[in-house]
Short mmCIF file of N, CA and C in Angstrom, two decimals:
data_model
loop_
_atom_site.label_atom_id
_atom_site.label_comp_id
_atom_site.label_asym_id
_atom_site.label_seq_id
_atom_site.Cartn_x
_atom_site.Cartn_y
_atom_site.Cartn_z
N MET A 1 0.84 -1.17 0.00
CA MET A 1 0.00 0.00 0.00
C MET A 1 0.88 1.23 0.00
N ARG A 2 0.39 2.27 -0.54
CA ARG A 2 1.13 3.53 -0.57
C ARG A 2 1.17 4.13 0.82
N TYR A 3 2.29 4.74 1.15
CA TYR A 3 2.46 5.33 2.48
C TYR A 3 1.50 6.49 2.70
N GLU A 4 1.12 7.17 1.63
CA GLU A 4 0.24 8.34 1.75
C GLU A 4 -1.21 7.95 2.04
N GLU A 5 -1.57 6.70 1.87
CA GLU A 5 -2.94 6.25 2.09
C GLU A 5 -3.19 6.08 3.59
N ARG A 6 -3.56 7.15 4.23
CA ARG A 6 -3.70 7.14 5.69
C ARG A 6 -4.84 6.23 6.16
N GLY A 7 -5.91 6.16 5.42
CA GLY A 7 -7.04 5.34 5.81
C GLY A 7 -6.68 3.86 5.87
N LYS A 8 -5.97 3.40 4.85
CA LYS A 8 -5.55 2.00 4.83
C LYS A 8 -4.55 1.70 5.95
N ARG A 9 -3.61 2.63 6.15
CA ARG A 9 -2.63 2.42 7.22
C ARG A 9 -3.31 2.34 8.58
N THR A 10 -4.27 3.22 8.82
CA THR A 10 -4.98 3.23 10.09
C THR A 10 -5.76 1.94 10.28
N ALA A 11 -6.39 1.47 9.21
CA ALA A 11 -7.16 0.21 9.29
C ALA A 11 -6.23 -0.97 9.60
N VAL A 12 -5.09 -1.01 8.94
CA VAL A 12 -4.15 -2.11 9.18
C VAL A 12 -3.61 -2.05 10.60
N LYS A 13 -3.26 -0.84 11.06
CA LYS A 13 -2.76 -0.70 12.43
C LYS A 13 -3.78 -1.15 13.46
N ALA A 14 -5.06 -0.98 13.16
CA ALA A 14 -6.11 -1.40 14.09
C ALA A 14 -6.39 -2.90 13.99
N LEU A 15 -6.29 -3.46 12.79
CA LEU A 15 -6.64 -4.86 12.60
C LEU A 15 -5.53 -5.84 12.97
N VAL A 16 -4.28 -5.41 12.89
CA VAL A 16 -3.17 -6.30 13.23
C VAL A 16 -3.24 -6.73 14.70
N PRO A 17 -3.38 -5.81 15.67
CA PRO A 17 -3.50 -6.26 17.06
C PRO A 17 -4.76 -7.10 17.30
N LEU A 18 -5.83 -6.80 16.59
CA LEU A 18 -7.05 -7.60 16.72
C LEU A 18 -6.80 -9.03 16.24
N ALA A 19 -6.11 -9.17 15.12
CA ALA A 19 -5.80 -10.51 14.61
C ALA A 19 -4.87 -11.26 15.57
N MET A 20 -3.93 -10.55 16.17
CA MET A 20 -3.04 -11.19 17.14
C MET A 20 -3.79 -11.60 18.40
N PHE A 21 -4.76 -10.79 18.80
CA PHE A 21 -5.56 -11.15 19.96
C PHE A 21 -6.36 -12.42 19.68
N VAL A 22 -6.90 -12.54 18.49
CA VAL A 22 -7.64 -13.75 18.12
C VAL A 22 -6.71 -14.96 18.09
N ALA A 23 -5.50 -14.77 17.62
CA ALA A 23 -4.53 -15.87 17.53
C ALA A 23 -3.72 -16.04 18.80
N SER A 24 -4.01 -15.28 19.84
CA SER A 24 -3.18 -15.32 21.04
C SER A 24 -3.08 -16.69 21.71
N PRO A 25 -4.13 -17.51 21.77
CA PRO A 25 -3.93 -18.83 22.38
C PRO A 25 -2.87 -19.66 21.64
N VAL A 26 -2.88 -19.59 20.34
CA VAL A 26 -1.89 -20.34 19.55
C VAL A 26 -0.51 -19.74 19.75
N LEU A 27 -0.42 -18.41 19.77
CA LEU A 27 0.89 -17.77 19.94
C LEU A 27 1.47 -18.02 21.32
N LEU A 28 0.62 -18.09 22.33
CA LEU A 28 1.13 -18.37 23.68
C LEU A 28 1.66 -19.78 23.81
N ILE A 29 1.07 -20.72 23.05
CA ILE A 29 1.49 -22.12 23.14
C ILE A 29 2.64 -22.43 22.19
N ALA A 30 2.59 -21.91 20.97
CA ALA A 30 3.60 -22.24 19.97
C ALA A 30 4.12 -21.00 19.26
N GLY A 31 4.28 -19.91 19.97
CA GLY A 31 4.62 -18.63 19.35
C GLY A 31 6.02 -18.53 18.79
N ALA A 32 7.00 -19.08 19.48
CA ALA A 32 8.39 -18.94 19.03
C ALA A 32 8.62 -19.55 17.65
N PRO A 33 8.23 -20.81 17.42
CA PRO A 33 8.45 -21.36 16.08
C PRO A 33 7.64 -20.64 15.00
N ILE A 34 6.43 -20.22 15.34
CA ILE A 34 5.60 -19.51 14.36
C ILE A 34 6.23 -18.18 14.02
N ARG A 35 6.70 -17.45 15.01
CA ARG A 35 7.32 -16.14 14.77
C ARG A 35 8.61 -16.28 13.98
N ARG A 36 9.45 -17.27 14.32
CA ARG A 36 10.69 -17.49 13.57
C ARG A 36 10.40 -17.82 12.11
N HIS A 37 9.43 -18.69 11.87
CA HIS A 37 9.07 -19.06 10.51
C HIS A 37 8.53 -17.85 9.74
N TYR A 38 7.70 -17.06 10.39
CA TYR A 38 7.14 -15.87 9.76
C TYR A 38 8.23 -14.86 9.41
N LEU A 39 9.16 -14.62 10.32
CA LEU A 39 10.25 -13.67 10.05
C LEU A 39 11.15 -14.17 8.94
N ARG A 40 11.40 -15.49 8.89
CA ARG A 40 12.17 -16.04 7.76
C ARG A 40 11.44 -15.83 6.45
N TYR A 41 10.11 -15.97 6.46
CA TYR A 41 9.31 -15.76 5.25
C TYR A 41 9.36 -14.30 4.81
N VAL A 42 9.24 -13.39 5.74
CA VAL A 42 9.21 -11.96 5.41
C VAL A 42 10.56 -11.47 4.92
N TYR A 43 11.64 -11.94 5.54
CA TYR A 43 12.98 -11.46 5.21
C TYR A 43 13.76 -12.39 4.28
N ARG A 44 13.08 -13.30 3.57
CA ARG A 44 13.79 -14.19 2.64
C ARG A 44 14.40 -13.36 1.50
N ASP A 45 15.31 -13.96 0.77
CA ASP A 45 16.08 -13.23 -0.24
C ASP A 45 15.21 -12.66 -1.37
N GLU A 46 14.28 -13.44 -1.87
CA GLU A 46 13.49 -12.99 -3.03
C GLU A 46 12.25 -12.20 -2.64
N ALA A 47 12.07 -11.94 -1.36
CA ALA A 47 10.87 -11.21 -0.90
C ALA A 47 11.01 -9.71 -1.18
N PRO A 48 9.90 -9.04 -1.47
CA PRO A 48 9.96 -7.58 -1.61
C PRO A 48 10.21 -6.95 -0.24
N GLN A 49 10.76 -5.76 -0.24
CA GLN A 49 11.03 -5.07 1.01
C GLN A 49 9.73 -4.73 1.72
N ILE A 50 9.75 -4.77 3.05
CA ILE A 50 8.52 -4.44 3.78
C ILE A 50 8.34 -2.94 3.91
N LEU A 51 9.40 -2.18 3.72
CA LEU A 51 9.32 -0.72 3.77
C LEU A 51 10.24 -0.16 2.69
N ASP A 52 9.67 0.51 1.71
CA ASP A 52 10.44 1.09 0.62
C ASP A 52 10.18 2.59 0.60
N LYS A 53 11.07 3.35 1.21
CA LYS A 53 10.88 4.80 1.35
C LYS A 53 10.99 5.52 0.01
N GLU A 54 11.81 5.01 -0.89
CA GLU A 54 11.99 5.67 -2.18
C GLU A 54 10.70 5.70 -2.99
N ARG A 55 9.97 4.59 -2.97
CA ARG A 55 8.71 4.53 -3.72
C ARG A 55 7.50 4.89 -2.87
N GLY A 56 7.71 5.12 -1.58
CA GLY A 56 6.60 5.46 -0.69
C GLY A 56 5.67 4.29 -0.45
N TRP A 57 6.24 3.09 -0.30
CA TRP A 57 5.45 1.87 -0.18
C TRP A 57 5.73 1.21 1.16
N VAL A 58 4.68 0.76 1.82
CA VAL A 58 4.82 0.04 3.08
C VAL A 58 3.95 -1.22 3.00
N SER A 59 4.49 -2.32 3.48
CA SER A 59 3.78 -3.60 3.45
C SER A 59 3.04 -3.81 4.76
N THR A 60 2.03 -4.62 4.71
CA THR A 60 1.30 -4.98 5.92
C THR A 60 2.22 -5.73 6.89
N HIS A 61 3.18 -6.45 6.35
CA HIS A 61 4.13 -7.19 7.18
C HIS A 61 4.90 -6.25 8.11
N TYR A 62 5.13 -5.03 7.68
CA TYR A 62 5.85 -4.06 8.51
C TYR A 62 5.13 -3.84 9.84
N PHE A 63 3.82 -3.73 9.80
CA PHE A 63 3.05 -3.49 11.02
C PHE A 63 3.03 -4.72 11.91
N VAL A 64 3.07 -5.91 11.32
CA VAL A 64 3.10 -7.14 12.12
C VAL A 64 4.46 -7.30 12.79
N VAL A 65 5.52 -7.10 12.04
CA VAL A 65 6.88 -7.30 12.56
C VAL A 65 7.20 -6.30 13.66
N THR A 66 6.74 -5.06 13.52
CA THR A 66 7.09 -4.03 14.49
C THR A 66 6.11 -3.94 15.66
N ASP A 67 5.07 -4.72 15.66
CA ASP A 67 4.08 -4.67 16.75
C ASP A 67 4.65 -5.36 17.99
N PRO A 68 4.70 -4.68 19.11
CA PRO A 68 5.25 -5.30 20.33
C PRO A 68 4.36 -6.41 20.89
N LEU A 69 3.10 -6.45 20.50
CA LEU A 69 2.19 -7.50 20.98
C LEU A 69 2.65 -8.87 20.50
N LEU A 70 3.14 -8.96 19.27
CA LEU A 70 3.62 -10.24 18.75
C LEU A 70 4.81 -10.72 19.58
N ARG A 71 5.73 -9.84 19.86
CA ARG A 71 6.89 -10.20 20.67
C ARG A 71 6.46 -10.62 22.07
N TRP A 72 5.50 -9.92 22.64
CA TRP A 72 5.04 -10.22 23.99
C TRP A 72 4.33 -11.57 24.04
N LEU A 73 3.51 -11.87 23.03
CA LEU A 73 2.78 -13.14 23.02
C LEU A 73 3.70 -14.33 22.77
N CYS A 74 4.80 -14.11 22.11
CA CYS A 74 5.74 -15.20 21.82
C CYS A 74 6.80 -15.37 22.90
N ARG A 75 6.84 -14.48 23.86
CA ARG A 75 7.88 -14.52 24.90
C ARG A 75 7.86 -15.82 25.73
N PRO A 76 6.70 -16.35 26.15
CA PRO A 76 6.75 -17.58 26.97
C PRO A 76 7.41 -18.75 26.25
N THR A 77 7.09 -18.97 24.99
CA THR A 77 7.71 -20.09 24.28
C THR A 77 9.15 -19.79 23.92
N ASP A 78 9.50 -18.52 23.70
CA ASP A 78 10.90 -18.16 23.49
C ASP A 78 11.73 -18.49 24.72
N SER A 79 11.22 -18.13 25.88
CA SER A 79 11.93 -18.41 27.14
C SER A 79 12.07 -19.91 27.36
N LEU A 80 11.02 -20.64 27.09
CA LEU A 80 11.07 -22.10 27.25
C LEU A 80 12.06 -22.72 26.28
N ALA A 81 12.09 -22.26 25.05
CA ALA A 81 13.02 -22.80 24.06
C ALA A 81 14.47 -22.52 24.49
N ARG A 82 14.74 -21.32 24.99
CA ARG A 82 16.09 -21.00 25.45
C ARG A 82 16.49 -21.87 26.65
N LEU A 83 15.53 -22.10 27.55
CA LEU A 83 15.81 -22.94 28.72
C LEU A 83 16.14 -24.37 28.30
N ILE A 84 15.40 -24.89 27.36
CA ILE A 84 15.64 -26.24 26.87
C ILE A 84 17.00 -26.34 26.16
N GLU A 85 17.36 -25.31 25.38
CA GLU A 85 18.64 -25.30 24.68
C GLU A 85 19.81 -25.28 25.65
N ARG A 86 19.68 -24.53 26.73
CA ARG A 86 20.76 -24.46 27.73
C ARG A 86 20.96 -25.78 28.44
N ARG A 87 19.86 -26.46 28.74
CA ARG A 87 19.95 -27.73 29.47
C ARG A 87 20.29 -28.89 28.58
N GLY A 88 19.91 -28.82 27.31
CA GLY A 88 20.07 -29.97 26.43
C GLY A 88 21.32 -29.94 25.69
#
């Protein structure tokens, strides 16, 4: 979407946390692997940039990646994964 389209940006900013709230039970249980897989998908080599300032383009993925709610919901499984890696 174009960066100048304020209505679309506002709608996406409002809907991303709502979607995360709906998916929160899954993210609390299996958030770390889902988040890692999603970030690999977004930042893969052939993927378009999530923020292109030169063309004035911003992707919906930008709002998902930068939302602190995703990080917060994935924290329990991240902590558990780190604990298992240290012990194993």
